[in-house]
Short mmCIF file of C-alpha atoms in Angstrom, two decimals:
data_model
loop_
_atom_site.label_atom_id
_atom_site.label_comp_id
_atom_site.label_asym_id
_atom_site.label_seq_id
_atom_site.Cartn_x
_atom_site.Cartn_y
_atom_site.Cartn_z
CA MET Q 1 146.72 91.48 111.04
CA GLU Q 2 145.85 88.40 112.76
CA GLN Q 3 146.83 85.25 111.26
CA TYR Q 4 144.23 82.23 110.85
CA ASP Q 5 144.30 78.75 110.23
CA THR Q 6 141.10 78.13 109.12
CA ILE Q 7 140.23 81.58 107.40
CA ARG Q 8 141.84 83.93 105.39
CA ILE Q 9 141.18 87.70 105.35
CA ARG Q 10 142.03 90.79 103.42
CA PHE Q 11 140.87 94.26 103.26
CA ASP Q 12 139.78 96.54 100.54
CA GLY Q 13 138.85 99.96 102.51
CA PRO Q 14 135.90 99.20 104.54
CA ILE Q 15 135.30 95.97 102.81
CA CYS Q 16 136.20 92.71 104.33
CA MET Q 17 136.86 89.68 102.18
CA LEU Q 18 136.48 86.39 104.57
CA GLN Q 19 137.44 82.90 102.71
CA ILE Q 20 136.34 79.99 104.71
CA ASN Q 21 139.92 77.81 103.74
CA ARG Q 22 139.78 74.08 105.08
CA PRO Q 23 140.97 72.19 101.60
CA GLU Q 24 141.85 69.23 103.77
CA ALA Q 25 138.49 69.19 105.26
CA ASN Q 26 136.40 69.77 102.49
CA ASN Q 27 135.53 73.10 104.17
CA THR Q 28 133.47 71.88 107.09
CA ILE Q 29 132.97 73.57 109.88
CA ASN Q 30 135.11 72.79 113.29
CA ASP Q 31 135.40 74.38 116.53
CA LEU Q 32 138.48 76.47 115.41
CA LEU Q 33 136.98 77.84 112.27
CA ILE Q 34 134.05 78.94 114.41
CA ALA Q 35 136.63 80.66 116.96
CA GLU Q 36 138.19 82.18 114.22
CA PHE Q 37 135.14 83.65 112.48
CA GLN Q 38 133.99 85.15 116.07
CA ASP Q 39 137.38 86.69 116.33
CA VAL Q 40 136.90 88.26 113.31
CA LEU Q 41 133.65 89.92 113.80
CA GLN Q 42 134.86 90.90 117.02
CA ARG Q 43 137.28 92.74 115.71
CA TYR Q 44 135.97 94.29 112.71
CA ARG Q 45 132.00 94.51 112.95
CA ASP Q 46 131.58 97.83 113.90
CA THR Q 47 134.36 99.32 111.40
CA ILE Q 48 133.54 97.72 108.11
CA THR Q 49 130.42 98.56 106.04
CA VAL Q 50 130.81 94.96 103.92
CA LEU Q 51 131.81 91.40 104.87
CA VAL Q 52 132.11 89.15 101.88
CA ILE Q 53 132.33 85.28 102.82
CA GLU Q 54 133.66 83.14 100.27
CA GLY Q 55 134.99 79.39 100.27
CA LEU Q 56 137.09 77.34 97.79
CA PRO Q 57 135.97 76.96 94.12
CA GLU Q 58 134.49 73.99 94.39
CA VAL Q 59 133.11 73.84 97.82
CA PHE Q 60 131.69 76.89 99.72
CA CYS Q 61 131.32 75.00 102.94
CA PHE Q 62 129.95 71.63 103.43
CA GLY Q 63 128.76 71.58 106.87
CA ALA Q 64 130.04 69.92 110.30
CA ASP Q 65 133.02 68.44 110.28
CA PHE Q 66 132.04 64.62 110.49
CA GLN Q 67 136.04 63.47 111.25
CA ALA Q 68 136.27 65.60 114.22
CA ILE Q 69 133.04 64.20 115.44
CA GLU Q 70 134.25 60.76 114.82
CA ARG Q 71 137.74 61.54 116.67
CA SER Q 72 135.98 62.76 119.46
CA LEU Q 73 133.64 59.58 119.91
CA ALA Q 74 136.85 57.52 119.53
CA GLY Q 75 138.69 59.38 122.27
CA GLY Q 76 135.69 58.57 124.31
CA GLU Q 77 133.92 61.97 124.66
CA ALA Q 78 130.63 61.50 122.85
CA LYS Q 79 129.52 65.13 121.76
CA GLY Q 80 128.97 67.25 118.86
CA GLN Q 81 129.85 70.84 118.60
CA ASP Q 82 128.22 73.32 121.16
CA PRO Q 83 125.37 75.03 118.48
CA GLU Q 84 125.27 78.56 120.05
CA PRO Q 85 128.65 80.09 118.86
CA LEU Q 86 127.85 79.08 115.50
CA TYR Q 87 124.02 80.19 115.79
CA ASN Q 88 125.31 83.59 117.07
CA ILE Q 89 127.57 83.91 114.13
CA TRP Q 90 125.03 83.72 111.73
CA LEU Q 91 122.64 86.01 113.90
CA ASP Q 92 125.27 88.61 113.39
CA LEU Q 93 125.51 88.15 109.68
CA ALA Q 94 121.67 88.71 109.47
CA THR Q 95 121.36 91.64 112.15
CA GLY Q 96 124.70 93.27 112.44
CA PRO Q 97 125.98 96.70 111.56
CA TYR Q 98 127.50 95.93 108.10
CA VAL Q 99 126.10 94.10 104.68
CA SER Q 100 127.00 90.32 104.55
CA VAL Q 101 127.46 88.87 101.08
CA ALA Q 102 127.86 85.26 100.71
CA HIS Q 103 129.75 84.42 97.51
CA VAL Q 104 128.96 80.99 96.73
CA ARG Q 105 130.97 78.61 94.17
CA GLY Q 106 130.43 74.89 94.51
CA LYS Q 107 128.78 72.93 97.11
CA ALA Q 108 127.06 74.72 100.20
CA ASN Q 109 125.78 71.90 102.42
CA ALA Q 110 124.13 71.59 105.82
CA GLY Q 111 125.93 74.02 108.01
CA GLY Q 112 127.51 75.76 104.79
CA MET Q 113 123.61 77.01 103.95
CA GLY Q 114 123.60 78.80 107.38
CA PHE Q 115 126.29 81.08 106.19
CA VAL Q 116 124.25 81.38 102.90
CA ALA Q 117 120.66 81.94 104.51
CA ALA Q 118 121.88 84.16 107.07
CA CYS Q 119 123.66 86.77 104.62
CA ASP Q 120 121.90 89.86 103.56
CA ILE Q 121 123.02 89.29 99.79
CA VAL Q 122 124.01 85.66 98.19
CA LEU Q 123 125.62 85.90 95.08
CA ALA Q 124 126.96 82.57 93.34
CA ASN Q 125 128.38 81.18 89.81
CA GLU Q 126 126.90 78.34 87.73
CA THR Q 127 128.53 75.58 89.51
CA ALA Q 128 126.85 76.42 93.06
CA ILE Q 129 124.70 73.70 94.11
CA PHE Q 130 122.71 73.99 97.67
CA SER Q 131 121.38 71.14 100.10
CA LEU Q 132 120.71 69.97 103.54
CA SER Q 133 122.00 66.43 103.92
CA GLU Q 134 121.20 66.18 107.53
CA LEU Q 135 118.19 64.01 107.80
CA LEU Q 136 120.39 61.08 106.12
CA PHE Q 137 122.32 60.69 109.32
CA GLY Q 138 119.47 60.93 111.59
CA LEU Q 139 120.00 64.77 112.23
CA MET Q 140 118.12 67.91 111.37
CA PRO Q 141 119.16 71.20 110.24
CA ALA Q 142 117.99 72.57 113.40
CA CYS Q 143 120.29 75.73 113.65
CA VAL Q 144 119.60 76.69 109.94
CA LEU Q 145 115.90 76.37 109.28
CA PRO Q 146 115.07 79.87 111.32
CA PHE Q 147 117.47 81.64 108.81
CA LEU Q 148 116.43 79.51 105.82
CA ASN Q 149 112.57 79.89 106.73
CA ARG Q 150 113.14 83.47 106.72
CA ARG Q 151 114.67 83.61 103.50
CA ILE Q 152 112.91 81.19 101.04
CA GLY Q 153 109.74 80.33 103.25
CA PHE Q 154 108.69 77.43 105.23
CA GLN Q 155 107.37 74.93 102.52
CA LYS Q 156 110.66 75.25 100.23
CA ALA Q 157 113.03 74.88 103.52
CA HIS Q 158 110.83 71.53 104.43
CA TYR Q 159 111.03 70.26 100.89
CA LEU Q 160 114.82 70.61 101.06
CA THR Q 161 115.13 69.03 104.63
CA LEU Q 162 113.11 66.22 103.64
CA MET Q 163 114.54 64.93 99.96
CA THR Q 164 118.56 65.89 101.29
CA GLN Q 165 118.82 66.36 97.41
CA PRO Q 166 120.86 69.29 96.14
CA ILE Q 167 119.40 72.00 93.96
CA SER Q 168 120.86 73.77 91.18
CA VAL Q 169 121.93 77.58 91.21
CA GLN Q 170 118.98 78.29 88.69
CA LYS Q 171 116.19 76.75 91.31
CA ALA Q 172 117.80 78.68 94.18
CA GLU Q 173 117.43 81.83 92.55
CA ALA Q 174 114.03 81.00 91.40
CA TRP Q 175 113.39 80.15 95.49
CA GLY Q 176 114.96 83.44 96.55
CA LEU Q 177 118.20 81.73 98.18
CA VAL Q 178 120.36 83.05 95.71
CA ASP Q 179 119.85 87.05 94.77
CA ALA Q 180 121.84 86.76 91.33
CA TYR Q 181 124.40 84.40 89.53
CA ASP Q 182 126.87 84.36 86.93
CA ALA Q 183 129.44 82.31 85.24
CA ASN Q 184 131.74 84.91 86.08
CA SER Q 185 130.71 85.43 89.41
CA GLU Q 186 134.01 87.05 90.47
CA ASN Q 187 132.71 90.04 88.02
CA LEU Q 188 129.11 89.61 89.65
CA LEU Q 189 130.62 90.18 93.09
CA ARG Q 190 132.61 93.40 91.88
CA LYS Q 191 129.62 95.10 90.54
CA HIS Q 192 127.87 94.54 93.71
CA LEU Q 193 130.59 95.86 95.81
CA LEU Q 194 131.18 98.96 93.67
CA ARG Q 195 127.43 99.83 94.67
CA LEU Q 196 127.70 98.86 98.29
CA ARG Q 197 130.78 101.00 98.63
CA ARG Q 198 128.61 104.09 98.34
CA LEU Q 199 126.84 102.91 101.71
CA SER Q 200 127.62 104.91 105.08
CA LYS Q 201 128.25 102.92 108.00
CA LYS Q 202 125.72 104.72 110.02
CA GLY Q 203 123.43 104.29 107.45
CA ILE Q 204 123.70 100.67 107.04
CA THR Q 205 123.95 100.35 111.06
CA ARG Q 206 120.72 101.78 111.21
CA TYR Q 207 118.82 100.26 108.53
CA LYS Q 208 120.31 96.66 109.75
CA ARG Q 209 118.86 97.64 113.01
CA TYR Q 210 115.60 98.60 111.94
CA MET Q 211 115.13 95.23 109.80
CA GLY Q 212 115.87 93.30 112.97
CA ASP Q 213 113.32 95.10 114.88
CA LEU Q 214 110.80 94.39 112.26
CA ASP Q 215 111.48 90.54 112.30
CA GLY Q 216 112.85 89.56 115.98
CA SER Q 217 112.12 85.55 114.51
CA LEU Q 218 115.92 84.58 114.58
CA ALA Q 219 116.42 85.51 118.21
CA GLN Q 220 113.35 84.15 119.26
CA ALA Q 221 113.98 80.79 117.68
CA ARG Q 222 117.45 80.70 119.36
CA THR Q 223 116.33 78.43 122.08
CA GLN Q 224 114.22 75.83 120.30
CA ALA Q 225 117.40 75.78 117.61
CA LEU Q 226 119.76 75.08 120.08
CA ALA Q 227 117.76 72.34 122.09
CA ALA Q 228 117.01 70.40 118.94
CA ASN Q 229 120.67 70.69 117.39
CA LEU Q 230 122.03 69.00 120.99
CA GLU Q 231 119.30 66.82 120.94
CA VAL Q 232 120.27 65.25 117.55
CA PHE Q 233 124.06 65.73 118.02
CA THR Q 234 124.15 64.09 121.50
CA ASP Q 235 122.15 60.91 120.16
CA MET Q 236 124.51 57.99 120.00
CA ASP Q 237 122.90 56.30 117.28
CA ASN Q 238 123.53 59.32 115.19
CA LEU Q 239 126.90 59.62 116.35
CA ASP Q 240 127.55 55.76 115.57
CA LYS Q 241 126.29 56.22 112.32
CA ILE Q 242 128.64 59.36 111.58
CA ALA Q 243 131.80 57.64 113.07
CA ARG Q 244 130.83 54.57 110.41
CA TYR Q 245 130.30 56.57 107.35
CA VAL Q 246 133.71 58.15 108.42
CA THR Q 247 135.67 55.20 108.89
CA THR Q 248 133.99 52.89 106.24
CA GLY Q 249 132.03 55.30 103.74
CA VAL Q 250 129.03 53.24 104.64
CA PHE Q 251 125.88 55.33 104.67
CA PRO Q 252 123.06 54.63 107.37
CA TRP Q 253 120.72 53.46 104.79
CA GLU Q 254 122.98 50.92 103.89
CA GLU Q 255 123.03 48.73 106.90
#
């Protein structure tokens, strides 16, 4: 089996368990994580029936790797991540020929919310909290919002974006972001997988294709989402704020 640096995978029959594993970087998203995630999908999407995405016990995924952005800026290369590969990963989670399950423990923030919102099923434990912090740095969750709007509706996604504060797992369930949660989320996940095992690959593939045809909003939103993401992540003022936060811990509003 292929070995990866930023993720861990294991298989239980037709079920693939994928763990985001960057403890040294607060489980943030960098180019290597995106490339390794893409590799897993390319290798296994047509054979697995279920893909479970997990993080670490304290943090599911915290969004873009600001330290990587600061390093590129310090090296004279003012750029953020190319948003298209990550958007395409989320699009595959939403429409691909398998059941995607997010198992959330701890913090899901910014781009981490993209993984959550894109999945077919979201399970969580009682420590899970959910937030969109982008506007604090002059950014916006441009690529997350098409998936989040589809899952919880425009106004709730709008409120999360503007307030930048985390919401509890209880509120997330009430809003429809989380399908089920429990103090023992591992047992909750096991119960769901026992049921999902009964679904055939052909049945899942046909159903996901049909659902994707019913709602083509994610593909339609891609061009606008990518353009908006590039606009804010190539703004030097925003990049300077990110770099200062990484090097000094000073937030933009503390100027």
